Amino acid sequence: MWHTIPFGVHAHPVGGSMANTLDDVVSGALGVLDEFGLEFCSMRRVAGSLGVQPSALYHHVANKQTLLSLMAARIVADVEVSDDVAGSLHQLRAAMLAVRDGAEVVATASAFRLEVSTFEEALAERVGLDLARTLLIYVVGHTQSTQLHRQAAAVGAIALDPDLDGSFARGLALILR
Amino acid sequence: MWHTIPFGVHAHPVGGSMANTLDDVVSGALGVLDEFGLEFCSMRRVAGSLGVQPSALYHHVANKQTLLSLMAARIVADVEVSDDVAGSLHQLRAAMLAVRDGAEVVATASAFRLEVSTFEEALAERVGLDLARTLLIYVVGHTQSTQLHRQAAAVGAIALDPDLDGSFARGLALILR
DNA sequence: ACCTGAACACCGTTCAAGT
DNA sequence: ACCTGAACACCGTTCAAGT
């Protein structure tokens, strides 16, 4: 893939603005996501943030769904599965919480599969497939709830539950018991 | 509420087409959902299915989010929580599976809260709040996975997992163990 | 390889006005 | 109470054409 070559052998515009790579597009999309939320993370806005026409994105990515999957992969990229299963899942939660609507992006993308399968496999090796699936559904689902709840509370639509982290930990313990 | 009065005291058009009620709008929306899926369940399409202009919907409902919450409430309306907790949750799953993208509608609506809280409360009375939350996240999440997986398989994008019902039951047993 | 410009077929929502 | 007609500010995606 061209975008994995650090210094392109093909000519790049030198004056003013560099040509974008796939990674630039994903980074731009994650920037828009974190600043405005998934609702406003449109192809047109991502293009705008890169200083490019919307149609230019389709040179890098087949459609929006694919871009969302790549964003999800990046969000969970640094999480590693260890023998400390509970610790790994707390790490996964933290990674999703670190970006606005992160859990929702991972949820919709993992539905259409692409990168969470890797995570699921690594987990399944340690606890079996049934438990791995159950744990992932719970972690992503509870974290999504957490983010939506906090957003609603931040906007004053709801009273803030002060113990969402505790709720998460206790539910996880129930499954792992 | 006017729409709960079986025979309206207020004048209705008699010739040709009856005026719509809130329940008609929700029914129409569920019809569109079941036929075309959530992706194509737009306000404009729902309006079209009722033989009405898009703007007319806003007389019955404040926005699309509200309509989705009412749809979710209807999808789970006939599920009753009994002392047979596992049975109740199988019932919930069946109700969501009965309509196209049913679990996704319930998931997005329960995120923004409206009717699943009733379910959660009834469940919490029997098993405690932490377990109730954990169970609901799992049931809705797994069912959503099931529907998306089956859709992808129906379109030939993926090999059909023949044991999704088994997977669900085993995961549920793991949490309830 | 990467991007522009223009177009196509859509969205959700608002609002004055009709009956 | 329920609806129309018209408008506003957007969408995702395609495609010929430029460099």
GROMACS .gro file of N, CA and C (backbone and C1' of nucleotides) in nm, chain D:
model
  133
  374DA       P    1  -5.556   2.119   1.982
  374DA     O5'    2  -5.612   2.027   1.868
  374DA     C5'    3  -5.694   1.914   1.890
  374DA     C4'    4  -5.705   1.841   1.759
  374DA     C3'    5  -5.575   1.772   1.718
  374DA     O3'    6  -5.612   1.647   1.658
  374DA     C1'    7  -5.631   1.934   1.554
  375DC       P    8  -5.495   1.545   1.610
  375DC     O5'    9  -5.471   1.594   1.461
  375DC     C5'   10  -5.567   1.560   1.360
  375DC     C4'   11  -5.523   1.622   1.230
  375DC     C3'   12  -5.386   1.576   1.182
  375DC     O3'   13  -5.405   1.496   1.065
  375DC     C1'   14  -5.417   1.808   1.151
  376DC       P   15  -5.279   1.432   0.986
  376DC     O5'   16  -5.248   1.547   0.880
  376DC     C5'   17  -5.345   1.578   0.779
  376DC     C4'   18  -5.305   1.704   0.708
  376DC     C3'   19  -5.171   1.697   0.635
  376DC     O3'   20  -5.195   1.665   0.497
  376DC     C1'   21  -5.212   1.910   0.737
  377DT       P   22  -5.066   1.667   0.394
  377DT     O5'   23  -5.065   1.818   0.342
  377DT     C5'   24  -5.180   1.873   0.281
  377DT     C4'   25  -5.148   2.009   0.219
  377DT     C3'   26  -5.033   2.007   0.118
  377DT     O3'   27  -5.068   2.092   0.009
  377DT     C1'   28  -4.982   2.158   0.294
  378DG       P   29  -4.998   2.071  -0.136
  378DG     O5'   30  -4.890   2.189  -0.131
  378DG     C5'   31  -4.922   2.306  -0.055
  378DG     C4'   32  -4.820   2.414  -0.080
  378DG     C3'   33  -4.710   2.378  -0.179
  378DG     O3'   34  -4.671   2.497  -0.247
  378DG     C1'   35  -4.614   2.402   0.037
  379DA       P   36  -4.558   2.497  -0.363
  379DA     O5'   37  -4.437   2.570  -0.290
  379DA     C5'   38  -4.467   2.680  -0.203
  379DA     C4'   39  -4.346   2.718  -0.119
  379DA     C3'   40  -4.212   2.694  -0.190
  379DA     O3'   41  -4.133   2.811  -0.174
  379DA     C1'   42  -4.207   2.597   0.024
  380DA       P   43  -3.997   2.835  -0.263
  380DA     O5'   44  -3.883   2.844  -0.150
  380DA     C5'   45  -3.908   2.927  -0.038
  380DA     C4'   46  -3.837   2.871   0.083
  380DA     C3'   47  -3.686   2.854   0.067
  380DA     O3'   48  -3.620   2.961   0.131
  380DA     C1'   49  -3.788   2.676   0.194
  381DC       P   50  -3.459   2.979   0.113
  381DC     O5'   51  -3.395   2.899   0.236
  381DC     C5'   52  -3.439   2.928   0.368
  381DC     C4'   53  -3.358   2.846   0.466
  381DC     C3'   54  -3.212   2.829   0.425
  381DC     O3'   55  -3.126   2.854   0.534
  381DC     C1'   56  -3.313   2.616   0.461
  382DA       P   57  -2.970   2.894   0.504
  382DA     O5'   58  -2.893   2.770   0.569
  382DA     C5'   59  -2.940   2.716   0.692
  382DA     C4'   60  -2.899   2.571   0.702
  382DA     C3'   61  -2.757   2.543   0.649
  382DA     O3'   62  -2.691   2.455   0.740
  382DA     C1'   63  -2.908   2.395   0.553
  383DC       P   64  -2.531   2.424   0.728
  383DC     O5'   65  -2.519   2.353   0.585
  383DC     C5'   66  -2.460   2.223   0.575
  383DC     C4'   67  -2.559   2.113   0.607
  383DC     C3'   68  -2.507   1.976   0.571
  383DC     O3'   69  -2.427   1.926   0.676
  383DC     C1'   70  -2.737   2.002   0.508
  384DC       P   71  -2.291   1.843   0.647
  384DC     O5'   72  -2.347   1.696   0.645
  384DC     C5'   73  -2.367   1.637   0.521
  384DC     C4'   74  -2.453   1.517   0.533
  384DC     C3'   75  -2.397   1.405   0.450
  384DC     O3'   76  -2.341   1.308   0.536
  384DC     C1'   77  -2.608   1.472   0.362
  385DG       P   78  -2.192   1.255   0.506
  385DG     O5'   79  -2.221   1.145   0.396
  385DG     C5'   80  -2.307   1.038   0.428
  385DG     C4'   81  -2.328   0.954   0.305
  385DG     C3'   82  -2.199   0.901   0.242
  385DG     O3'   83  -2.220   0.767   0.199
  385DG     C1'   84  -2.315   1.037   0.085
  386DT       P   85  -2.101   0.678   0.140
  386DT     O5'   86  -2.111   0.716  -0.016
  386DT     C5'   87  -2.235   0.697  -0.083
  386DT     C4'   88  -2.223   0.740  -0.227
  386DT     C3'   89  -2.092   0.698  -0.296
  386DT     O3'   90  -2.124   0.607  -0.399
  386DT     C1'   91  -2.155   0.922  -0.349
  387DT       P   92  -2.016   0.549  -0.498
  387DT     O5'   93  -2.032   0.647  -0.624
  387DT     C5'   94  -2.162   0.669  -0.678
  387DT     C4'   95  -2.151   0.747  -0.809
  387DT     C3'   96  -2.034   0.704  -0.899
  387DT     O3'   97  -2.083   0.697  -1.033
  387DT     C1'   98  -2.022   0.936  -0.856
  388DC       P   99  -2.004   0.618  -1.151
  388DC     O5'  100  -1.961   0.737  -1.249
  388DC     C5'  101  -2.032   0.861  -1.247
  388DC     C4'  102  -1.950   0.968  -1.316
  388DC     C3'  103  -1.823   0.914  -1.386
  388DC     O3'  104  -1.804   0.982  -1.508
  388DC     C1'  105  -1.765   1.083  -1.234
  389DA       P  106  -1.743   0.899  -1.638
  389DA     O5'  107  -1.675   1.016  -1.721
  389DA     C5'  108  -1.754   1.126  -1.769
  389DA     C4'  109  -1.682   1.256  -1.744
  389DA     C3'  110  -1.548   1.271  -1.817
  389DA     O3'  111  -1.548   1.385  -1.900
  389DA     C1'  112  -1.526   1.327  -1.586
  390DA       P  113  -1.429   1.409  -2.006
  390DA     O5'  114  -1.329   1.502  -1.924
  390DA     C5'  115  -1.380   1.614  -1.853
  390DA     C4'  116  -1.274   1.667  -1.759
  390DA     C3'  117  -1.133   1.663  -1.816
  390DA     O3'  118  -1.099   1.794  -1.864
  390DA     C1'  119  -1.141   1.600  -1.582
  391DG       P  120  -0.953   1.850  -1.873
  391DG     O5'  121  -0.943   1.906  -1.726
  391DG     C5'  122  -0.850   2.006  -1.696
  391DG     C4'  123  -0.791   1.985  -1.558
  391DG     C3'  124  -0.639   1.995  -1.557
  391DG     O3'  125  -0.601   2.115  -1.493
  391DG     C1'  126  -0.716   1.813  -1.420
  392DT       P  127  -0.450   2.162  -1.509
  392DT     O5'  128  -0.371   2.066  -1.408
  392DT     C5'  129  -0.316   2.115  -1.287
  392DT     C4'  130  -0.221   2.011  -1.232
  392DT     C3'  131  -0.102   1.987  -1.322
  392DT     O3'  132   0.009   2.066  -1.280
  392DT     C1'  133  -0.190   1.783  -1.230
   0.00000   0.00000   0.00000
